[in-house]
Each structure stands twice: as C-alpha cells, then as structure tokens.
CSV table of C-alpha atoms and ligand atoms in Angstrom, one decimal:
chain,number,residue,atom,x,y,z
A,18,UNK,CA,0.0,0.0,0.0
A,19,UNK,CA,1.7,3.2,-1.2
A,20,UNK,CA,0.1,5.8,1.1
A,21,UNK,CA,1.5,8.9,-0.4
A,22,UNK,CA,1.6,7.6,-4.0
A,23,UNK,CA,5.4,7.3,-3.9
A,24,UNK,CA,7.0,4.0,-4.3
A,25,UNK,CA,10.5,3.4,-3.0
A,26,UNK,CA,13.1,3.0,-5.8
A,27,UNK,CA,14.3,-0.5,-6.7
A,28,UNK,CA,17.3,-1.3,-4.6
A,29,UNK,CA,19.5,-1.7,-7.8
A,30,UNK,CA,19.3,-2.1,-11.5
A,31,UNK,CA,19.2,-5.9,-11.2
A,32,UNK,CA,16.2,-6.9,-13.2
A,33,UNK,CA,15.1,-9.4,-10.6
A,34,UNK,CA,13.8,-6.5,-8.4
A,35,UNK,CA,11.2,-6.0,-11.1
A,36,UNK,CA,9.9,-9.5,-10.5
A,37,UNK,CA,9.7,-8.7,-6.8
A,38,UNK,CA,7.9,-5.4,-7.6
A,39,UNK,CA,5.5,-7.3,-9.9
A,40,UNK,CA,4.6,-9.7,-7.1
A,41,UNK,CA,3.7,-6.7,-4.9
A,42,UNK,CA,1.8,-4.9,-7.7
A,43,UNK,CA,-0.3,-8.1,-8.2
A,44,UNK,CA,-1.5,-7.6,-4.7
A,45,UNK,CA,-2.0,-3.9,-5.0
A,46,UNK,CA,1.0,-3.3,-2.7
A,47,UNK,CA,-1.2,-4.5,0.2
A,48,UNK,CA,0.5,-6.0,3.3
A,49,UNK,CA,-1.5,-9.2,2.7
A,50,UNK,CA,0.9,-9.9,-0.2
A,51,UNK,CA,3.9,-10.1,2.1
A,52,UNK,CA,4.4,-13.9,1.9
A,53,UNK,CA,4.0,-14.0,-1.8
A,54,UNK,CA,6.5,-11.2,-2.1
A,55,UNK,CA,9.0,-12.9,0.1
A,56,UNK,CA,8.6,-16.0,-2.1
A,57,UNK,CA,9.3,-13.9,-5.1
A,58,UNK,CA,12.5,-12.5,-3.5
A,59,UNK,CA,13.6,-16.0,-2.4
A,60,UNK,CA,13.0,-17.4,-5.9
A,61,UNK,CA,14.8,-14.6,-7.7
A,62,UNK,CA,17.8,-14.2,-5.4
A,63,UNK,CA,18.0,-17.4,-3.5
A,64,UNK,CA,17.7,-15.6,-0.2
A,65,UNK,CA,16.1,-12.6,1.5
A,66,UNK,CA,18.8,-10.1,2.6
A,67,UNK,CA,18.6,-6.7,4.3
A,68,UNK,CA,18.1,-4.8,1.1
A,69,UNK,CA,15.1,-7.0,0.2
A,70,UNK,CA,13.7,-6.6,3.8
A,71,UNK,CA,13.9,-2.9,3.6
A,72,UNK,CA,12.5,-2.7,0.1
A,73,UNK,CA,9.6,-4.9,0.9
A,74,UNK,CA,8.9,-3.2,4.2
A,75,UNK,CA,8.8,0.2,2.5
A,76,UNK,CA,6.8,-0.9,-0.5
A,77,UNK,CA,4.1,-2.7,1.5
A,78,UNK,CA,4.2,-0.3,4.4
A,79,UNK,CA,4.8,-3.1,6.8
A,80,UNK,CA,7.2,-2.6,9.8
A,81,UNK,CA,10.6,-4.0,9.2
A,82,UNK,CA,10.2,-6.1,12.3
A,83,UNK,CA,7.2,-7.8,10.9
A,84,UNK,CA,8.9,-8.6,7.6
A,85,UNK,CA,11.8,-10.0,9.5
A,86,UNK,CA,9.5,-12.0,11.8
A,87,UNK,CA,7.7,-13.6,8.8
A,88,UNK,CA,11.0,-14.3,7.1
A,89,UNK,CA,12.5,-16.0,10.0
A,90,UNK,CA,9.4,-17.9,10.9
A,91,UNK,CA,9.2,-19.9,7.7
A,92,UNK,CA,12.0,-22.2,7.1
A,93,UNK,CA,11.9,-21.9,3.3
A,94,UNK,CA,13.1,-18.4,3.5
A,95,UNK,CA,16.9,-18.1,3.8
A,96,UNK,CA,18.5,-14.9,5.1
A,97,UNK,CA,21.8,-15.3,3.3
A,98,UNK,CA,23.4,-17.4,0.6
A,99,UNK,CA,23.7,-20.9,1.9
A,100,UNK,CA,26.8,-21.8,-0.1
A,101,UNK,CA,29.9,-19.9,-1.0
A,102,UNK,CA,28.5,-19.7,-4.5
A,103,UNK,CA,24.8,-19.4,-5.6
A,104,UNK,CA,23.7,-20.7,-9.0
A,105,UNK,CA,20.2,-19.6,-10.0
A,106,UNK,CA,18.9,-21.5,-13.0
A,107,UNK,CA,15.9,-20.0,-14.7
A,108,UNK,CA,13.2,-22.6,-15.5
A,109,UNK,CA,10.7,-20.2,-16.9
A,110,UNK,CA,9.2,-21.3,-20.2
A,111,UNK,CA,11.6,-19.4,-22.5
A,112,UNK,CA,14.7,-20.7,-20.7
A,113,UNK,CA,13.4,-24.2,-20.1
A,114,UNK,CA,12.7,-24.9,-23.8
A,115,UNK,CA,16.1,-23.5,-24.7
A,116,UNK,CA,18.0,-26.0,-22.6
A,117,UNK,CA,17.9,-25.0,-19.0
A,118,UNK,CA,16.1,-28.3,-18.1
A,119,UNK,CA,19.4,-29.9,-19.1
A,120,UNK,CA,21.5,-27.3,-17.2
A,121,UNK,CA,19.5,-27.9,-14.1
A,122,UNK,CA,19.9,-31.7,-14.4
A,123,UNK,CA,23.6,-31.3,-15.1
A,124,UNK,CA,24.3,-29.2,-12.0
A,125,UNK,CA,22.2,-31.5,-9.8
A,126,UNK,CA,24.0,-34.6,-11.0
A,127,UNK,CA,27.5,-33.2,-11.4
A,128,UNK,CA,27.7,-31.4,-8.1
A,129,UNK,CA,25.3,-33.6,-6.1
A,130,UNK,CA,23.0,-30.7,-5.0
A,131,UNK,CA,19.3,-30.6,-5.2
A,132,UNK,CA,17.1,-27.6,-6.1
A,133,UNK,CA,16.9,-25.4,-3.0
A,134,UNK,CA,19.9,-27.2,-1.5
A,135,UNK,CA,23.6,-26.7,-0.8
A,136,UNK,CA,26.4,-29.1,-1.3
A,137,UNK,CA,27.7,-30.6,2.0
A,138,UNK,CA,31.0,-28.6,1.7
A,139,UNK,CA,28.9,-25.4,1.5
A,140,UNK,CA,30.5,-24.5,-1.8
A,141,UNK,CA,27.4,-24.3,-4.0
A,142,UNK,CA,23.7,-23.5,-3.5
A,143,UNK,CA,21.3,-24.3,-6.3
A,144,UNK,CA,18.1,-22.3,-6.9
A,145,UNK,CA,15.5,-22.8,-9.6
A,146,UNK,CA,13.6,-19.6,-10.6
A,147,UNK,CA,10.4,-19.4,-12.6
A,148,UNK,CA,11.5,-16.4,-14.7
A,149,UNK,CA,14.2,-13.9,-13.8
A,150,UNK,CA,12.9,-11.2,-16.2
A,151,UNK,CA,15.6,-11.5,-18.9
A,152,UNK,CA,13.8,-13.8,-21.4
A,153,UNK,CA,15.6,-12.1,-24.3
A,154,UNK,CA,18.8,-13.7,-23.0
A,155,UNK,CA,17.3,-17.2,-22.6
A,156,UNK,CA,18.5,-19.6,-21.5
A,157,UNK,CA,19.6,-17.7,-18.4
A,158,UNK,CA,21.6,-18.7,-15.4
A,159,UNK,CA,22.8,-16.3,-12.7
A,160,UNK,CA,26.1,-17.1,-11.1
A,161,UNK,CA,26.7,-15.2,-7.9
A,162,UNK,CA,24.4,-12.4,-9.2
A,163,UNK,CA,26.0,-12.2,-12.7
A,164,UNK,CA,23.5,-12.9,-15.4
A,165,UNK,CA,24.8,-15.4,-18.1
A,166,UNK,CA,22.6,-15.8,-21.1
A,167,UNK,CA,22.4,-17.7,-24.4
A,168,UNK,CA,24.8,-20.5,-23.4
A,169,UNK,CA,23.6,-24.1,-23.7
A,170,UNK,CA,24.8,-27.6,-22.8
A,171,UNK,CA,28.6,-27.8,-22.9
A,172,UNK,CA,29.0,-24.0,-23.1
A,173,UNK,CA,27.0,-23.3,-19.9
A,174,UNK,CA,28.6,-26.4,-18.2
A,175,UNK,CA,32.1,-25.0,-18.9
A,176,UNK,CA,31.1,-21.6,-17.6
A,177,UNK,CA,29.8,-23.1,-14.4
A,178,UNK,CA,33.0,-25.2,-14.0
A,179,UNK,CA,35.2,-22.1,-14.5
A,180,UNK,CA,33.0,-20.0,-12.2
A,181,UNK,CA,33.2,-22.5,-9.4
A,182,UNK,CA,37.0,-22.4,-9.5
A,183,UNK,CA,36.9,-18.7,-8.5
B,19,LIG,S1,12.0,-17.5,-18.7
B,19,LIG,FE1,14.0,-17.3,-18.1
B,19,LIG,S2,14.3,-15.1,-18.0
B,19,LIG,FE2,12.2,-15.4,-18.5
C-alpha cells in the first residue's frame, strides 16, 4: 500500500527486483501480499537479505520487524546465501525450452546438489527460478548475481565449471 503515492526506488538495476515489484503490484501493494512477495525474493535471489527486507517493508508499508518476523518464521526463507556460490537457473518457459532443463539436471548430477539445497561442503547452492525477467537472453543462469545468457549444454557447463574455481 503506497500511502503517499510514492514507491521506493528499486534497490539496484538488477532486473530481478522488477519481478519482486511485480509480485507486490499483483496484490495492490497490500500487506497481505507479504508472503507471496518474500517467495518472489527467495525465488529470484535465493535468499532474502537486508536490502530486500527494507524494500519490501517500505513498499508494503509493513514494519521491518514484521517482515523480519515472517522471514525467520518460515524455514523456506533463507536470510543469506547458503553456499559460497549461488547458482540460479531460470526454469521459466523461454529458458526451459532452450535448454535449462538440461543445465539444471547437469548441476544436480555433477555437483550432487538438489534444487533449493547446498552441497555438503557449502560451496554451492542451487536455486531454480520461474522467470528472472531476462527472457531475451534465454536460457539464463545467474552465477553469484551475474547474469549469463544464451549458453547451452557444454558451453554453460564449462562456464559453471570455471566460475566454481573462482
Ligand atoms: S523465462 Fe528465463 S528469463 Fe524469463
């Protein structure tokens, strides 16, 4: 609910914030949309950090303490990246049909990590997102916040391999 008609600015130019904003808009920026909004944050970024808490709090006019309370109450919301690296694989339609189904399977099998999980050595967390808002670059994976597009099969596998060495 934007009481004075002014929305807070998006926290950064990262397109994923637009997805979060879209989730709030769907609920008319009403506080009742809080959980759906937190799901959108979790899905897009893999965790709900301070910037997200502030943005959601200001946008929905919900006290930060309440946003924090809901985030910590539900186990599916993570407050920080679970692994040293976070790989978000977009499984929205455009990305899925262009090969991200195989990328997702590859990461799961090769690194022994399930969707939403982290490897036992805490090196890699894997997140599957429905659409990260960059369909023109499909198929999209996001490696520690860096959007990588238009790479399929061996090319995306090699990129992930290289990235994990950093
Ligand atoms: S479906 Fe992947 S960015 Fe939209």
